[in-house]
Tab-separated table of C-alpha atoms in Angstrom:
chain	number	residue	atom	x	y	z
A	156	MET	CA	80.603	94.352	105.321
A	157	PRO	CA	84.288	95.393	105.323
A	158	GLY	CA	86.132	93.099	102.496
A	159	PRO	CA	88.703	93.386	99.581
A	160	TRP	CA	86.348	95.774	97.538
A	161	PRO	CA	85.705	99.253	97.681
A	162	VAL	CA	83.489	100.871	100.163
A	163	THR	CA	81.886	103.880	101.138
A	164	LEU	CA	81.318	105.135	104.905
A	165	ILE	CA	78.523	107.006	106.030
A	166	THR	CA	77.799	108.486	109.321
A	167	TRP	CA	74.439	109.498	111.113
A	168	ASN	CA	74.237	111.812	113.812
A	169	GLN	CA	71.149	112.165	116.096
A	170	LEU	CA	69.622	115.623	115.977
A	171	GLN	CA	66.075	114.938	117.544
A	172	GLU	CA	65.695	112.753	120.627
A	173	ASN	CA	63.849	109.615	119.933
A	174	ALA	CA	64.557	109.467	116.134
A	175	GLU	CA	63.864	106.207	114.432
A	176	PRO	CA	67.420	105.069	113.393
A	177	PRO	CA	68.241	104.257	109.776
A	178	ALA	CA	67.234	100.592	108.473
A	179	PHE	CA	68.277	98.724	105.167
A	180	ASP	CA	66.185	96.790	103.593
A	181	PHE	CA	68.562	95.383	101.215
A	182	GLY	CA	71.875	93.024	101.711
A	183	GLY	CA	74.997	94.004	101.346
A	184	VAL	CA	75.205	96.970	103.974
A	185	SER	CA	76.878	96.646	107.492
A	186	LEU	CA	75.307	99.022	109.618
A	187	PHE	CA	76.874	99.768	113.261
A	188	LYS	CA	75.653	101.465	116.368
A	189	GLY	CA	78.087	104.165	117.890
A	190	PRO	CA	78.652	105.807	121.144
A	191	GLY	CA	77.172	109.059	119.761
A	192	GLY	CA	78.038	112.815	120.916
A	193	LYS	CA	82.119	113.545	121.170
A	194	LYS	CA	83.089	109.975	121.388
A	195	GLY	CA	81.731	108.817	117.925
A	196	PRO	CA	78.918	108.868	115.487
A	197	ASN	CA	75.329	107.550	116.390
A	198	TYR	CA	75.415	105.024	113.814
A	199	LEU	CA	77.944	103.958	110.906
A	200	ALA	CA	77.403	101.988	107.522
A	201	VAL	CA	79.852	100.280	105.390
A	202	ILE	CA	78.174	100.060	101.805
A	203	PRO	CA	80.279	97.859	99.516
A	204	ARG	CA	79.480	100.521	96.636
A	205	VAL	CA	80.284	103.755	95.488
A	206	GLU	CA	78.107	105.472	92.991
A	207	ASP	CA	74.777	105.428	95.000
A	208	ALA	CA	75.796	105.330	98.316
A	209	LEU	CA	74.442	108.637	99.885
A	210	GLU	CA	71.237	107.886	98.163
A	211	LEU	CA	70.916	104.439	99.629
A	212	ALA	CA	71.795	106.138	103.192
A	213	GLU	CA	68.907	108.755	102.789
A	214	HIS	CA	66.286	106.038	101.575
A	215	ALA	CA	67.103	104.082	104.885
A	216	THR	CA	66.789	107.062	107.137
A	217	PRO	CA	62.819	107.220	107.986
A	218	GLU	CA	62.963	111.028	109.442
A	219	LEU	CA	65.640	112.732	107.197
A	220	ASP	CA	65.179	116.048	109.242
A	221	ALA	CA	66.313	114.206	112.617
A	222	TRP	CA	69.632	113.274	111.568
A	223	THR	CA	72.631	114.530	109.908
A	224	ILE	CA	74.425	112.313	107.077
A	225	ASP	CA	77.864	112.499	106.398
A	226	VAL	CA	79.567	110.638	103.768
A	227	ILE	CA	83.285	110.066	105.548
A	228	GLY	CA	84.486	108.890	102.077
A	229	SER	CA	85.158	106.281	99.442
A	230	TYR	CA	87.762	103.882	99.903
A	231	ASN	CA	89.428	101.392	97.601
A	232	ILE	CA	91.142	98.059	99.544
A	233	ILE	CA	95.297	98.220	99.741
A	234	ASP	CA	98.109	96.061	100.480
A	235	GLU	CA	98.038	92.516	101.161
A	236	ALA	CA	97.205	92.621	105.039
A	237	SER	CA	93.958	93.342	103.713
A	238	THR	CA	93.275	89.802	102.510
A	239	SER	CA	91.535	88.469	105.704
A	240	GLN	CA	88.101	86.796	105.132
A	241	PRO	CA	85.265	89.100	106.560
A	242	LEU	CA	83.486	87.368	109.619
A	243	GLY	CA	80.381	87.743	108.262
A	244	ASP	CA	77.335	87.297	110.400
A	245	ALA	CA	80.066	86.344	112.944
A	246	CYS	CA	80.820	90.078	113.228
A	247	LYS	CA	79.412	91.851	116.328
A	248	GLY	CA	81.805	94.988	116.486
A	249	LEU	CA	84.389	97.120	114.436
A	250	MET	CA	86.765	99.310	115.261
A	251	ILE	CA	87.530	102.089	112.682
A	252	GLY	CA	90.639	104.270	112.447
A	253	LEU	CA	90.662	107.077	110.183
A	254	THR	CA	94.209	108.748	109.346
A	255	ASP	CA	96.061	110.769	107.438
A	256	CYS	CA	100.142	110.514	106.514
A	257	ARG	CA	101.885	113.749	107.644
A	258	SER	CA	103.300	114.364	104.202
A	259	GLU	CA	103.578	112.952	100.652
A	260	GLN	CA	107.149	112.070	100.999
A	261	ASP	CA	106.534	109.650	103.912
A	262	GLN	CA	103.401	107.481	101.955
A	263	GLU	CA	105.546	104.369	101.384
A	264	ALA	CA	107.081	104.793	105.268
A	265	PHE	CA	103.665	105.228	106.638
A	266	ASN	CA	101.879	102.039	104.615
A	267	THR	CA	104.915	99.850	105.514
A	268	TRP	CA	104.567	101.051	109.313
A	269	TYR	CA	100.802	100.448	109.074
A	270	ARG	CA	100.859	97.500	107.732
A	271	ASP	CA	103.555	95.645	109.571
A	272	VAL	CA	103.361	97.474	112.791
A	273	HIS	CA	100.129	98.949	114.202
A	274	ALA	CA	97.367	96.572	111.991
A	275	ALA	CA	99.666	93.970	112.765
A	276	ASP	CA	99.680	94.969	116.961
A	277	VAL	CA	95.918	95.029	116.829
A	278	ILE	CA	95.334	91.497	115.440
A	279	LYS	CA	98.151	90.150	117.483
A	280	ALA	CA	96.335	91.657	120.709
A	281	GLY	CA	93.676	89.195	120.069
A	282	PHE	CA	90.326	90.993	120.326
A	283	HIS	CA	89.868	91.746	116.603
A	284	GLU	CA	90.272	89.068	113.924
A	285	THR	CA	90.206	90.915	110.673
A	286	ALA	CA	92.086	93.972	109.414
A	287	PHE	CA	91.066	95.810	106.207
A	288	ARG	CA	93.088	98.799	105.265
A	289	TYR	CA	91.520	101.064	102.649
A	290	ARG	CA	92.953	104.553	100.725
A	291	ASN	CA	90.486	107.331	99.817
A	292	GLN	CA	89.426	107.457	96.297
A	293	ASN	CA	90.123	111.003	96.442
A	294	LEU	CA	93.695	111.405	96.725
A	295	SER	CA	93.629	114.808	98.290
A	296	GLY	CA	90.587	113.924	100.491
A	297	SER	CA	90.775	113.628	104.260
A	298	PRO	CA	90.724	111.022	105.868
A	299	GLN	CA	93.417	109.454	103.457
A	300	TYR	CA	92.894	105.974	104.696
A	301	CYS	CA	90.618	104.123	106.653
A	302	ALA	CA	91.454	100.732	108.764
A	303	LEU	CA	88.388	98.552	109.490
A	304	TYR	CA	88.892	95.956	112.378
A	305	GLU	CA	86.321	93.402	112.727
A	306	THR	CA	85.659	91.518	116.284
A	307	SER	CA	83.325	88.665	117.352
A	308	GLN	CA	83.181	89.932	120.459
A	309	GLY	CA	80.895	93.129	120.922
A	310	GLY	CA	82.803	96.341	119.609
A	311	PHE	CA	82.705	98.462	122.784
A	312	GLU	CA	84.222	95.412	124.701
A	313	ALA	CA	87.185	94.572	122.244
A	314	PHE	CA	87.982	97.930	122.164
A	315	LYS	CA	88.195	98.570	125.717
A	316	ALA	CA	90.212	95.336	126.182
A	317	LEU	CA	92.786	96.614	123.415
A	318	MET	CA	93.013	99.938	125.021
A	319	LEU	CA	93.832	98.251	128.847
A	320	HIS	CA	96.053	96.055	126.613
A	321	TYR	CA	98.200	99.086	125.338
A	322	ARG	CA	98.590	100.578	128.987
A	323	GLU	CA	100.710	97.286	129.574
A	324	GLN	CA	102.128	96.767	125.537
A	325	PRO	CA	101.726	100.151	123.864
A	326	SER	CA	101.867	100.376	119.993
A	327	PRO	CA	104.189	102.796	118.611
A	328	VAL	CA	102.578	105.408	116.926
A	329	ALA	CA	104.943	106.923	113.794
A	330	ASP	CA	105.589	110.697	113.793
A	331	PHE	CA	104.072	110.896	110.105
A	332	CYS	CA	100.453	109.386	111.282
A	333	VAL	CA	97.974	111.918	111.725
A	334	VAL	CA	95.008	109.914	113.630
A	335	ARG	CA	91.860	111.873	112.800
A	336	HIS	CA	89.379	109.432	114.757
A	337	VAL	CA	89.274	106.091	116.085
A	338	TRP	CA	85.747	104.471	116.983
A	339	ALA	CA	84.491	101.522	118.463
A	340	LEU	CA	80.646	100.212	117.194
A	341	GLU	CA	78.526	97.145	117.808
A	342	ALA	CA	76.883	95.686	114.991
A	343	THR	CA	73.025	95.971	114.818
């Protein structure tokens, strides 16, 4: 579950048709279904712990040879914009943004822009209720930053509505922001 604690993000991409999906038989892990293919992973897990996340993901995968499992990274919460209360069971979808800052000199400006302009714009649009921002624990790792936006609507529905909103009222993108991935996902 997104929240003000460290998280590890893990994706599953399907290699074999009709592969049995991952299933976690313990609490604390949020599993989201993605579109698969070029539009994003088949599944993404938000695991609120770091030390054994890959082992937990492998344990949750009944047919290991039917999937590629990738650790995106382990992230720590950053800035006061990430103090929202998680939606918990009301979370029906998630939008994830994975970004890098173009240069070390622009880190402060990047974080100010992301917190005060971009994340604020996403919340103000009204389709996502929470925003949590994280920085990669591996300071030289990429993506450097992760933003998780929860919604009480379906993830695909909220993402589509946000993109339609941005056609009318675009949110500015700063030159120092490198967008690696943006995915919409459904809670499972």
